[in-house]
Amino acid sequence: MLGRKFRYNRDVWWKTLFKELGLKRMNPEWIHDLTLQYWKVYAANSPPFRDAEPTVRKLKREGYKLGMVSDSDGTPGMKRKRIRQVPFHNIFEAIVVSGEDTPRVKPGHESFSLVAKKLGVQPKSCIYVGDNPRTDIEGAKAVGMITVIVNRRGNRGGAPDYRIPNLRALPQTIGTVPAI
């Protein structure tokens, strides 16, 4: 589904899968219920990385404005619902769901510009931290953000400004970024 217009829409994924399996007449309501169940199971089995909350809290204590940019799940409102289930979501001052709050998903640059605007800062004064070089770097760089990739899975490419092994390394890395 990568590269397709509906790459995040699980309803489309299921329809495509069932068609490939020769099951052409599937009830759209049943397919959507399957998508909702998928996200419920996914959320229950995908907790934040253990270093996420302590790092976010440390950055907040140090006075950083924190925003989040995340791609839509393809089901309107679902990503925002899943974000609200994260115990520390309220630490973020701005949350942008690409593809819902903006016309395009990442790496479209609109979501990066929007999060900076919501934070009341210029994009060039932002450090964007992501874990996917393909979606996180291009859009952030397009608006002038400094970019950091968390290299948990050996992610290559994207030409980020910094690579870190985990979020625990982020506060120290931020401290080395020249003032803008």
Coordinates of C-alpha atoms in Angstrom, one line a residue:
M1 CA 0.0 0.0 0.0
L2 CA 3.0 2.3 0.2
G3 CA 2.9 5.2 -2.1
R4 CA -0.8 4.9 -2.7
K5 CA -3.3 7.6 -1.9
F6 CA -5.0 5.6 0.8
R7 CA -1.9 4.0 2.3
Y8 CA -3.0 4.6 5.9
N9 CA -6.7 3.7 5.5
R10 CA -7.1 0.2 7.0
D11 CA -10.6 -0.1 5.4
V12 CA -8.8 0.1 2.0
W13 CA -6.2 -2.4 3.2
W14 CA -8.8 -5.0 4.2
K15 CA -10.8 -4.5 0.9
T16 CA -7.6 -5.0 -1.1
L17 CA -6.6 -8.1 0.9
F18 CA -10.1 -9.6 0.6
K19 CA -10.2 -8.9 -3.1
E20 CA -6.8 -10.6 -3.5
L21 CA -8.2 -13.6 -1.6
G22 CA -11.2 -13.7 -4.0
L23 CA -13.6 -12.3 -1.5
K24 CA -15.1 -9.5 -3.5
R25 CA -18.4 -8.8 -1.7
M26 CA -17.5 -7.8 1.8
N27 CA -19.9 -5.6 3.8
P28 CA -18.3 -2.1 4.3
E29 CA -19.7 -1.8 7.8
W30 CA -18.1 -5.1 8.7
I31 CA -14.8 -4.0 7.2
H32 CA -14.9 -0.8 9.2
D33 CA -15.6 -2.7 12.4
L34 CA -12.6 -4.8 11.6
T35 CA -10.5 -1.6 11.3
L36 CA -11.8 -0.4 14.7
Q37 CA -10.9 -3.7 16.3
Y38 CA -7.5 -3.6 14.6
W39 CA -6.7 -0.2 16.1
K40 CA -8.0 -1.3 19.5
V41 CA -5.7 -4.4 19.5
Y42 CA -2.8 -2.3 18.1
A43 CA -3.1 0.4 20.8
A44 CA -3.3 -2.2 23.6
N45 CA -0.1 -3.9 22.3
S46 CA 1.9 -0.8 21.3
P47 CA 2.8 1.1 24.4
P48 CA 5.2 4.1 24.1
F49 CA 8.8 3.3 24.3
R50 CA 10.0 3.2 27.9
D51 CA 12.3 6.2 27.4
A52 CA 9.6 8.4 25.9
E53 CA 7.8 9.7 29.0
P54 CA 10.9 10.4 31.1
T55 CA 12.6 12.2 28.2
V56 CA 9.5 14.3 27.3
R57 CA 9.0 15.2 31.0
K58 CA 12.7 16.2 31.3
L59 CA 12.5 18.4 28.2
K60 CA 9.4 20.1 29.5
R61 CA 11.1 20.8 32.9
E62 CA 14.0 22.3 31.0
G63 CA 11.5 24.8 29.4
Y64 CA 11.2 23.4 25.9
K65 CA 7.9 23.8 24.0
L66 CA 6.8 20.4 22.9
G67 CA 4.7 19.5 19.9
M68 CA 3.9 16.3 18.1
V69 CA 3.3 15.5 14.4
S70 CA 1.9 12.1 13.6
D71 CA 0.3 10.7 10.5
S72 CA -3.4 9.9 10.3
D73 CA -4.4 6.3 10.9
G74 CA -6.7 6.7 7.8
T75 CA -9.8 6.6 10.0
P76 CA -10.7 10.2 10.9
G77 CA -10.2 10.9 14.6
M78 CA -8.6 7.5 15.4
K79 CA -5.0 8.8 15.7
R80 CA -6.0 11.6 18.0
K81 CA -8.0 9.1 20.1
R82 CA -5.0 6.8 20.4
I83 CA -2.7 9.8 21.3
R84 CA -5.1 10.7 24.1
Q85 CA -4.6 7.2 25.5
V86 CA -0.9 7.9 26.1
P87 CA -0.6 8.9 29.8
F88 CA 1.7 11.9 29.1
H89 CA -0.1 13.3 26.0
N90 CA -1.0 16.4 27.9
I91 CA 2.6 17.5 28.1
F92 CA 2.5 18.4 24.4
E93 CA 1.4 21.9 23.7
A94 CA 0.5 21.2 20.1
I95 CA -0.5 18.0 18.3
V96 CA -0.9 17.9 14.6
V97 CA -2.3 14.8 12.8
S98 CA -1.0 14.9 9.3
G99 CA -3.6 14.1 6.7
E100 CA -6.4 15.3 9.0
D101 CA -5.2 18.7 10.2
T102 CA -3.4 19.2 6.9
P103 CA -4.1 18.1 3.3
R104 CA -1.2 15.7 3.2
V105 CA 0.5 13.1 5.4
K106 CA 4.2 13.3 6.1
P107 CA 6.5 14.0 4.4
G108 CA 4.2 16.8 3.2
H109 CA 5.6 20.0 4.8
E110 CA 2.3 21.5 5.9
S111 CA 2.1 19.6 9.2
F112 CA 5.6 20.7 10.2
S113 CA 4.7 24.3 9.5
L114 CA 1.4 23.9 11.4
V115 CA 3.0 22.5 14.6
A116 CA 5.5 25.4 14.7
K117 CA 2.7 27.9 14.2
K118 CA 0.6 26.3 17.0
L119 CA 3.7 26.5 19.3
G120 CA 4.2 30.1 18.3
V121 CA 7.7 29.6 17.0
Q122 CA 9.5 29.8 13.7
P123 CA 10.2 26.4 12.1
K124 CA 13.9 27.2 12.0
S125 CA 13.9 27.3 15.8
C126 CA 12.5 23.8 16.0
I127 CA 14.2 20.5 16.4
Y128 CA 12.1 17.7 14.9
V129 CA 12.6 14.2 16.3
G130 CA 11.4 11.2 14.4
D131 CA 12.1 7.6 13.8
N132 CA 11.3 7.2 10.1
P133 CA 13.8 8.8 7.7
R134 CA 11.4 8.5 4.8
T135 CA 8.6 10.4 6.4
D136 CA 10.1 12.5 9.1
I137 CA 13.1 14.2 7.6
E138 CA 12.1 15.5 4.2
G139 CA 9.1 17.6 5.4
A140 CA 10.8 18.9 8.5
K141 CA 13.9 20.0 6.5
A142 CA 11.7 21.6 3.9
V143 CA 10.5 24.1 6.4
G144 CA 13.9 24.7 8.0
M145 CA 13.7 22.5 11.1
I146 CA 16.8 20.8 12.5
T147 CA 16.2 17.0 12.3
V148 CA 17.0 14.1 14.6
I149 CA 16.4 10.5 13.9
V150 CA 16.0 8.0 16.7
N151 CA 17.9 5.1 15.3
R152 CA 16.1 2.3 17.1
R153 CA 15.7 0.0 14.1
G154 CA 18.9 0.8 12.2
N155 CA 17.0 3.4 10.1
R156 CA 19.2 4.6 7.3
G157 CA 18.7 7.5 4.8
G158 CA 16.9 10.7 5.1
A159 CA 20.1 12.8 5.9
P160 CA 19.0 13.9 9.4
D161 CA 21.2 16.5 11.1
Y162 CA 21.6 14.1 14.1
R163 CA 21.2 10.4 14.8
I164 CA 20.6 9.1 18.3
P165 CA 20.3 5.5 19.5
N166 CA 17.3 6.3 21.8
L167 CA 15.4 9.1 23.3
R168 CA 17.5 9.2 26.5
A169 CA 20.3 10.7 24.3
L170 CA 18.0 13.5 23.1
P171 CA 18.6 16.1 25.9
Q172 CA 22.3 15.9 25.5
T173 CA 22.1 16.1 21.7
I174 CA 19.8 19.1 21.9
G175 CA 22.4 20.8 24.1
T176 CA 25.0 20.5 21.3
V177 CA 22.7 22.2 18.7
P178 CA 24.0 25.7 18.0
A179 CA 21.6 28.4 19.1
I180 CA 19.5 29.9 16.3

